[in-house]
Amino acid sequence: MQYAHFEQILVQHTLLTPESVALKSPLVALTYAQLQHEIAHLRQDWSLAHHDQAIAVAIDNHPAWVVLDIAALGCEIPSVPIPFFFTDTQILHAAMDAGVGTLFTDQPERFSQIFADFIVRKTTLSVAGKRLMQFDLKITEKPLPKGTVKITYTSGTTGNPKGVCLSAESMLNVANSVVQATQINSTANHLCVLPL
């Protein structure tokens, strides 16, 4: 899997600069060593839980979002980013369409209402210093194209949101193209102004 190459680069960067800041938000900063620790912790928990359904991530921009995303990628669990600008109906449609089994959010009140009929269990957890609610959902698993690691949904302005299944290889190819086009290097900072 193409993820192995990404993981090797991340591990190598961590070994070279463990105390360098990898992710930073107004309230928290994670070094590469801390990022690796957070990812490894989640991956261990998920491997014990035998996740076989997609997860949904509904979190405001924060290092926790990135940790969840990389951990899911490493466990080959498809993830579904849920935009907050989606209506409740669009959110429910995306989760049902992707066959989401678990949802992570920092807005439990909203998502408790949306998924009231589907919640099997609620658990609180801390990821990268952010308190999250994990909802285990009773939603039927959907077959996905082989190699799908992320399902991103359109805004659905002319109907229900439509999912696009992405592979690790396609995402890494885009990332490599951006690196080549911008001539960015490992010491550069990236400001994320759009929702993750």
PDB file of C-alpha atoms in Angstrom:
ATOM      1  CA  MET A   1       0.000   0.000   0.000  1.00  0.00           C
ATOM      2  CA  GLN A   2       1.164   3.526  -0.805  1.00  0.00           C
ATOM      3  CA  TYR A   3       0.587   4.515   2.850  1.00  0.00           C
ATOM      4  CA  ALA A   4       3.729   2.597   3.831  1.00  0.00           C
ATOM      5  CA  HIS A   5       5.825   5.113   1.873  1.00  0.00           C
ATOM      6  CA  PHE A   6       4.089   8.031   3.627  1.00  0.00           C
ATOM      7  CA  GLU A   7       4.604   6.381   7.015  1.00  0.00           C
ATOM      8  CA  GLN A   8       8.303   5.820   6.295  1.00  0.00           C
ATOM      9  CA  ILE A   9       8.722   9.506   5.475  1.00  0.00           C
ATOM     10  CA  LEU A  10       6.883  10.540   8.653  1.00  0.00           C
ATOM     11  CA  VAL A  11       8.950   8.170  10.814  1.00  0.00           C
ATOM     12  CA  GLN A  12      12.185   9.336   9.171  1.00  0.00           C
ATOM     13  CA  HIS A  13      11.264  12.978   9.739  1.00  0.00           C
ATOM     14  CA  THR A  14      10.414  12.177  13.361  1.00  0.00           C
ATOM     15  CA  LEU A  15      13.788  10.502  13.885  1.00  0.00           C
ATOM     16  CA  LEU A  16      15.614  13.497  12.387  1.00  0.00           C
ATOM     17  CA  THR A  17      13.630  16.252  14.132  1.00  0.00           C
ATOM     18  CA  PRO A  18      11.565  14.759  16.968  1.00  0.00           C
ATOM     19  CA  GLU A  19      11.174  18.078  18.813  1.00  0.00           C
ATOM     20  CA  SER A  20      10.202  20.146  15.758  1.00  0.00           C
ATOM     21  CA  VAL A  21       6.582  21.276  15.689  1.00  0.00           C
ATOM     22  CA  ALA A  22       4.541  19.169  13.276  1.00  0.00           C
ATOM     23  CA  LEU A  23       1.065  20.579  13.926  1.00  0.00           C
ATOM     24  CA  LYS A  24      -0.008  23.736  15.688  1.00  0.00           C
ATOM     25  CA  SER A  25      -3.313  25.336  16.550  1.00  0.00           C
ATOM     26  CA  PRO A  26      -3.988  28.362  18.759  1.00  0.00           C
ATOM     27  CA  LEU A  27      -4.243  26.135  21.850  1.00  0.00           C
ATOM     28  CA  VAL A  28      -1.931  23.184  21.191  1.00  0.00           C
ATOM     29  CA  ALA A  29       1.237  22.262  19.336  1.00  0.00           C
ATOM     30  CA  LEU A  30       2.407  18.727  18.626  1.00  0.00           C
ATOM     31  CA  THR A  31       6.020  17.872  17.922  1.00  0.00           C
ATOM     32  CA  TYR A  32       6.757  15.095  15.430  1.00  0.00           C
ATOM     33  CA  ALA A  33       7.469  12.760  18.356  1.00  0.00           C
ATOM     34  CA  GLN A  34       4.128  13.617  19.991  1.00  0.00           C
ATOM     35  CA  LEU A  35       2.326  13.223  16.666  1.00  0.00           C
ATOM     36  CA  GLN A  36       3.809   9.744  16.224  1.00  0.00           C
ATOM     37  CA  HIS A  37       2.812   8.836  19.795  1.00  0.00           C
ATOM     38  CA  GLU A  38      -0.798  10.030  19.296  1.00  0.00           C
ATOM     39  CA  ILE A  39      -1.122   8.134  15.999  1.00  0.00           C
ATOM     40  CA  ALA A  40       0.363   4.944  17.460  1.00  0.00           C
ATOM     41  CA  HIS A  41      -1.989   5.111  20.466  1.00  0.00           C
ATOM     42  CA  LEU A  42      -5.090   5.335  18.257  1.00  0.00           C
ATOM     43  CA  ARG A  43      -3.869   2.659  15.867  1.00  0.00           C
ATOM     44  CA  GLN A  44      -3.308   0.267  18.762  1.00  0.00           C
ATOM     45  CA  ASP A  45      -6.819   0.902  20.115  1.00  0.00           C
ATOM     46  CA  TRP A  46      -8.365   0.475  16.670  1.00  0.00           C
ATOM     47  CA  SER A  47      -6.482  -2.714  15.875  1.00  0.00           C
ATOM     48  CA  LEU A  48      -7.837  -4.191  19.114  1.00  0.00           C
ATOM     49  CA  ALA A  49     -11.366  -3.093  18.194  1.00  0.00           C
ATOM     50  CA  HIS A  50     -11.179  -4.629  14.688  1.00  0.00           C
ATOM     51  CA  HIS A  51     -12.750  -1.677  12.893  1.00  0.00           C
ATOM     52  CA  ASP A  52     -14.090  -2.794   9.545  1.00  0.00           C
ATOM     53  CA  GLN A  53     -16.430   0.105   8.772  1.00  0.00           C
ATOM     54  CA  ALA A  54     -15.674   3.635   7.687  1.00  0.00           C
ATOM     55  CA  ILE A  55     -15.244   6.314  10.337  1.00  0.00           C
ATOM     56  CA  ALA A  56     -16.530   9.872  10.106  1.00  0.00           C
ATOM     57  CA  VAL A  57     -14.578  12.868  11.402  1.00  0.00           C
ATOM     58  CA  ALA A  58     -16.600  15.960  12.349  1.00  0.00           C
ATOM     59  CA  ILE A  59     -14.076  18.139  14.141  1.00  0.00           C
ATOM     60  CA  ASP A  60     -13.155  21.778  13.760  1.00  0.00           C
ATOM     61  CA  ASN A  61      -9.630  22.422  12.412  1.00  0.00           C
ATOM     62  CA  HIS A  62      -7.318  21.054  15.097  1.00  0.00           C
ATOM     63  CA  PRO A  63      -4.321  18.693  15.280  1.00  0.00           C
ATOM     64  CA  ALA A  64      -6.729  16.002  16.564  1.00  0.00           C
ATOM     65  CA  TRP A  65      -8.362  15.936  13.117  1.00  0.00           C
ATOM     66  CA  VAL A  66      -5.014  15.176  11.479  1.00  0.00           C
ATOM     67  CA  VAL A  67      -4.128  12.521  14.069  1.00  0.00           C
ATOM     68  CA  LEU A  68      -7.438  10.719  13.488  1.00  0.00           C
ATOM     69  CA  ASP A  69      -7.012  10.945   9.727  1.00  0.00           C
ATOM     70  CA  ILE A  70      -3.451   9.560   9.684  1.00  0.00           C
ATOM     71  CA  ALA A  71      -4.317   6.799  12.178  1.00  0.00           C
ATOM     72  CA  ALA A  72      -7.278   5.711  10.037  1.00  0.00           C
ATOM     73  CA  LEU A  73      -5.083   5.740   6.935  1.00  0.00           C
ATOM     74  CA  GLY A  74      -2.515   3.540   8.663  1.00  0.00           C
ATOM     75  CA  CYS A  75      -5.199   1.066   9.731  1.00  0.00           C
ATOM     76  CA  GLU A  76      -6.706   1.082   6.232  1.00  0.00           C
ATOM     77  CA  ILE A  77     -10.000   2.322   7.664  1.00  0.00           C
ATOM     78  CA  PRO A  78     -11.818   4.594   5.209  1.00  0.00           C
ATOM     79  CA  SER A  79     -12.527   8.014   6.697  1.00  0.00           C
ATOM     80  CA  VAL A  80     -15.288  10.446   5.837  1.00  0.00           C
ATOM     81  CA  PRO A  81     -14.651  14.128   6.601  1.00  0.00           C
ATOM     82  CA  ILE A  82     -17.961  15.734   7.605  1.00  0.00           C
ATOM     83  CA  PRO A  83     -18.174  19.467   6.834  1.00  0.00           C
ATOM     84  CA  PHE A  84     -20.002  21.537   9.440  1.00  0.00           C
ATOM     85  CA  PHE A  85     -21.736  23.553   6.718  1.00  0.00           C
ATOM     86  CA  PHE A  86     -23.684  20.436   5.680  1.00  0.00           C
ATOM     87  CA  THR A  87     -27.300  20.378   6.818  1.00  0.00           C
ATOM     88  CA  ASP A  88     -28.296  17.671   9.286  1.00  0.00           C
ATOM     89  CA  THR A  89     -29.985  15.807   6.416  1.00  0.00           C
ATOM     90  CA  GLN A  90     -26.814  15.956   4.304  1.00  0.00           C
ATOM     91  CA  ILE A  91     -24.709  14.710   7.218  1.00  0.00           C
ATOM     92  CA  LEU A  92     -27.017  11.756   7.821  1.00  0.00           C
ATOM     93  CA  HIS A  93     -27.083  10.962   4.093  1.00  0.00           C
ATOM     94  CA  ALA A  94     -23.264  10.960   3.848  1.00  0.00           C
ATOM     95  CA  ALA A  95     -22.900   8.684   6.893  1.00  0.00           C
ATOM     96  CA  MET A  96     -25.526   6.244   5.632  1.00  0.00           C
ATOM     97  CA  ASP A  97     -24.164   6.299   2.072  1.00  0.00           C
ATOM     98  CA  ALA A  98     -20.611   5.527   3.263  1.00  0.00           C
ATOM     99  CA  GLY A  99     -21.713   2.932   5.833  1.00  0.00           C
ATOM    100  CA  VAL A 100     -20.064   4.794   8.721  1.00  0.00           C
ATOM    101  CA  GLY A 101     -19.670   2.707  11.870  1.00  0.00           C
ATOM    102  CA  THR A 102     -18.029   5.304  14.125  1.00  0.00           C
ATOM    103  CA  LEU A 103     -18.158   9.093  14.279  1.00  0.00           C
ATOM    104  CA  PHE A 104     -15.701  11.352  16.111  1.00  0.00           C
ATOM    105  CA  THR A 105     -16.801  14.909  16.906  1.00  0.00           C
ATOM    106  CA  ASP A 106     -16.159  17.926  19.073  1.00  0.00           C
ATOM    107  CA  GLN A 107     -19.827  18.959  18.714  1.00  0.00           C
ATOM    108  CA  PRO A 108     -21.621  16.102  20.514  1.00  0.00           C
ATOM    109  CA  GLU A 109     -24.888  18.001  21.029  1.00  0.00           C
ATOM    110  CA  ARG A 110     -25.506  18.456  17.307  1.00  0.00           C
ATOM    111  CA  PHE A 111     -24.478  14.936  16.332  1.00  0.00           C
ATOM    112  CA  SER A 112     -26.407  13.318  19.201  1.00  0.00           C
ATOM    113  CA  GLN A 113     -29.559  14.740  17.641  1.00  0.00           C
ATOM    114  CA  ILE A 114     -28.666  13.824  14.046  1.00  0.00           C
ATOM    115  CA  PHE A 115     -27.808  10.198  14.910  1.00  0.00           C
ATOM    116  CA  ALA A 116     -30.241   9.680  17.808  1.00  0.00           C
ATOM    117  CA  ASP A 117     -31.773   6.588  16.172  1.00  0.00           C
ATOM    118  CA  PHE A 118     -28.400   5.029  15.310  1.00  0.00           C
ATOM    119  CA  ILE A 119     -26.180   5.499  18.380  1.00  0.00           C
ATOM    120  CA  VAL A 120     -25.162   2.239  20.035  1.00  0.00           C
ATOM    121  CA  ARG A 121     -22.551   3.655  22.407  1.00  0.00           C
ATOM    122  CA  LYS A 122     -20.978   6.995  23.320  1.00  0.00           C
ATOM    123  CA  THR A 123     -17.410   7.301  24.572  1.00  0.00           C
ATOM    124  CA  THR A 124     -15.338  10.351  25.413  1.00  0.00           C
ATOM    125  CA  LEU A 125     -11.678  10.410  24.505  1.00  0.00           C
ATOM    126  CA  SER A 126      -8.832  12.863  24.261  1.00  0.00           C
ATOM    127  CA  VAL A 127      -6.832  13.178  21.046  1.00  0.00           C
ATOM    128  CA  ALA A 128      -4.002  15.701  20.815  1.00  0.00           C
ATOM    129  CA  GLY A 129      -5.341  17.493  23.876  1.00  0.00           C
ATOM    130  CA  LYS A 130      -8.849  17.840  22.455  1.00  0.00           C
ATOM    131  CA  ARG A 131     -11.856  16.239  24.130  1.00  0.00           C
ATOM    132  CA  LEU A 132     -13.927  14.314  21.600  1.00  0.00           C
ATOM    133  CA  MET A 133     -17.057  12.224  21.633  1.00  0.00           C
ATOM    134  CA  GLN A 134     -16.967   8.886  19.836  1.00  0.00           C
ATOM    135  CA  PHE A 135     -20.332   7.602  18.647  1.00  0.00           C
ATOM    136  CA  ASP A 136     -20.520   3.946  17.664  1.00  0.00           C
ATOM    137  CA  LEU A 137     -23.353   3.728  15.153  1.00  0.00           C
ATOM    138  CA  LYS A 138     -25.741   1.035  14.002  1.00  0.00           C
ATOM    139  CA  ILE A 139     -25.407   1.725  10.265  1.00  0.00           C
ATOM    140  CA  THR A 140     -25.091  -1.018   7.669  1.00  0.00           C
ATOM    141  CA  GLU A 141     -21.602  -1.386   6.232  1.00  0.00           C
ATOM    142  CA  LYS A 142     -21.352  -0.521   2.526  1.00  0.00           C
ATOM    143  CA  PRO A 143     -19.016  -2.187   0.038  1.00  0.00           C
ATOM    144  CA  LEU A 144     -16.425   0.313  -1.183  1.00  0.00           C
ATOM    145  CA  PRO A 145     -14.052   0.174  -4.140  1.00  0.00           C
ATOM    146  CA  LYS A 146     -10.810  -1.633  -3.309  1.00  0.00           C
ATOM    147  CA  GLY A 147      -8.171   0.727  -1.932  1.00  0.00           C
ATOM    148  CA  THR A 148     -10.614   3.385  -0.691  1.00  0.00           C
ATOM    149  CA  VAL A 149      -9.128   5.241   2.281  1.00  0.00           C
ATOM    150  CA  LYS A 150     -11.183   8.437   2.173  1.00  0.00           C
ATOM    151  CA  ILE A 151     -14.634   9.364   0.959  1.00  0.00           C
ATOM    152  CA  THR A 152     -15.134  13.065   0.377  1.00  0.00           C
ATOM    153  CA  TYR A 153     -18.622  14.409  -0.259  1.00  0.00           C
ATOM    154  CA  THR A 154     -19.745  17.243  -2.490  1.00  0.00           C
ATOM    155  CA  SER A 155     -22.015  19.899  -1.023  1.00  0.00           C
ATOM    156  CA  GLY A 156     -24.977  18.416  -2.883  1.00  0.00           C
ATOM    157  CA  THR A 157     -26.435  21.724  -4.082  1.00  0.00           C
ATOM    158  CA  THR A 158     -28.591  19.884  -6.641  1.00  0.00           C
ATOM    159  CA  GLY A 159     -29.522  16.957  -4.427  1.00  0.00           C
ATOM    160  CA  ASN A 160     -27.925  14.650  -1.882  1.00  0.00           C
ATOM    161  CA  PRO A 161     -24.143  14.912  -1.412  1.00  0.00           C
ATOM    162  CA  LYS A 162     -22.218  12.517  -3.633  1.00  0.00           C
ATOM    163  CA  GLY A 163     -19.182  10.670  -2.336  1.00  0.00           C
ATOM    164  CA  VAL A 164     -15.875  10.404  -4.154  1.00  0.00           C
ATOM    165  CA  CYS A 165     -13.743   7.427  -3.099  1.00  0.00           C
ATOM    166  CA  LEU A 166     -10.043   8.257  -2.893  1.00  0.00           C
ATOM    167  CA  SER A 167      -7.056   5.944  -2.575  1.00  0.00           C
ATOM    168  CA  ALA A 168      -3.887   6.686  -0.607  1.00  0.00           C
ATOM    169  CA  GLU A 169      -1.976   6.594  -3.878  1.00  0.00           C
ATOM    170  CA  SER A 170      -4.142   9.266  -5.516  1.00  0.00           C
ATOM    171  CA  MET A 171      -3.907  11.581  -2.478  1.00  0.00           C
ATOM    172  CA  LEU A 172      -0.131  11.147  -2.214  1.00  0.00           C
ATOM    173  CA  ASN A 173       0.244  11.800  -5.957  1.00  0.00           C
ATOM    174  CA  VAL A 174      -1.606  15.107  -5.533  1.00  0.00           C
ATOM    175  CA  ALA A 175       0.518  15.989  -2.491  1.00  0.00           C
ATOM    176  CA  ASN A 176       3.726  15.201  -4.392  1.00  0.00           C
ATOM    177  CA  SER A 177       2.537  17.335  -7.322  1.00  0.00           C
ATOM    178  CA  VAL A 178       1.896  20.251  -4.960  1.00  0.00           C
ATOM    179  CA  VAL A 179       5.382  19.840  -3.458  1.00  0.00           C
ATOM    180  CA  GLN A 180       6.963  19.866  -6.923  1.00  0.00           C
ATOM    181  CA  ALA A 181       4.877  22.794  -8.202  1.00  0.00           C
ATOM    182  CA  THR A 182       5.518  24.979  -5.132  1.00  0.00           C
ATOM    183  CA  GLN A 183       9.092  23.822  -4.431  1.00  0.00           C
ATOM    184  CA  ILE A 184       8.091  23.573  -0.770  1.00  0.00           C
ATOM    185  CA  ASN A 185      10.544  21.890   1.604  1.00  0.00           C
ATOM    186  CA  SER A 186      10.398  20.252   5.025  1.00  0.00           C
ATOM    187  CA  THR A 187      11.139  23.506   6.871  1.00  0.00           C
ATOM    188  CA  ALA A 188       8.166  25.361   5.380  1.00  0.00           C
ATOM    189  CA  ASN A 189       4.988  26.118   7.340  1.00  0.00           C
ATOM    190  CA  HIS A 190       1.525  25.581   5.900  1.00  0.00           C
ATOM    191  CA  LEU A 191      -1.395  27.720   7.035  1.00  0.00           C
ATOM    192  CA  CYS A 192      -4.691  25.897   6.754  1.00  0.00           C
ATOM    193  CA  VAL A 193      -7.472  28.420   6.168  1.00  0.00           C
ATOM    194  CA  LEU A 194     -10.119  26.047   4.798  1.00  0.00           C
ATOM    195  CA  PRO A 195     -11.878  23.341   6.816  1.00  0.00           C
ATOM    196  CA  LEU A 196      -9.795  20.166   6.896  1.00  0.00           C
TER     197      LEU A 196
END
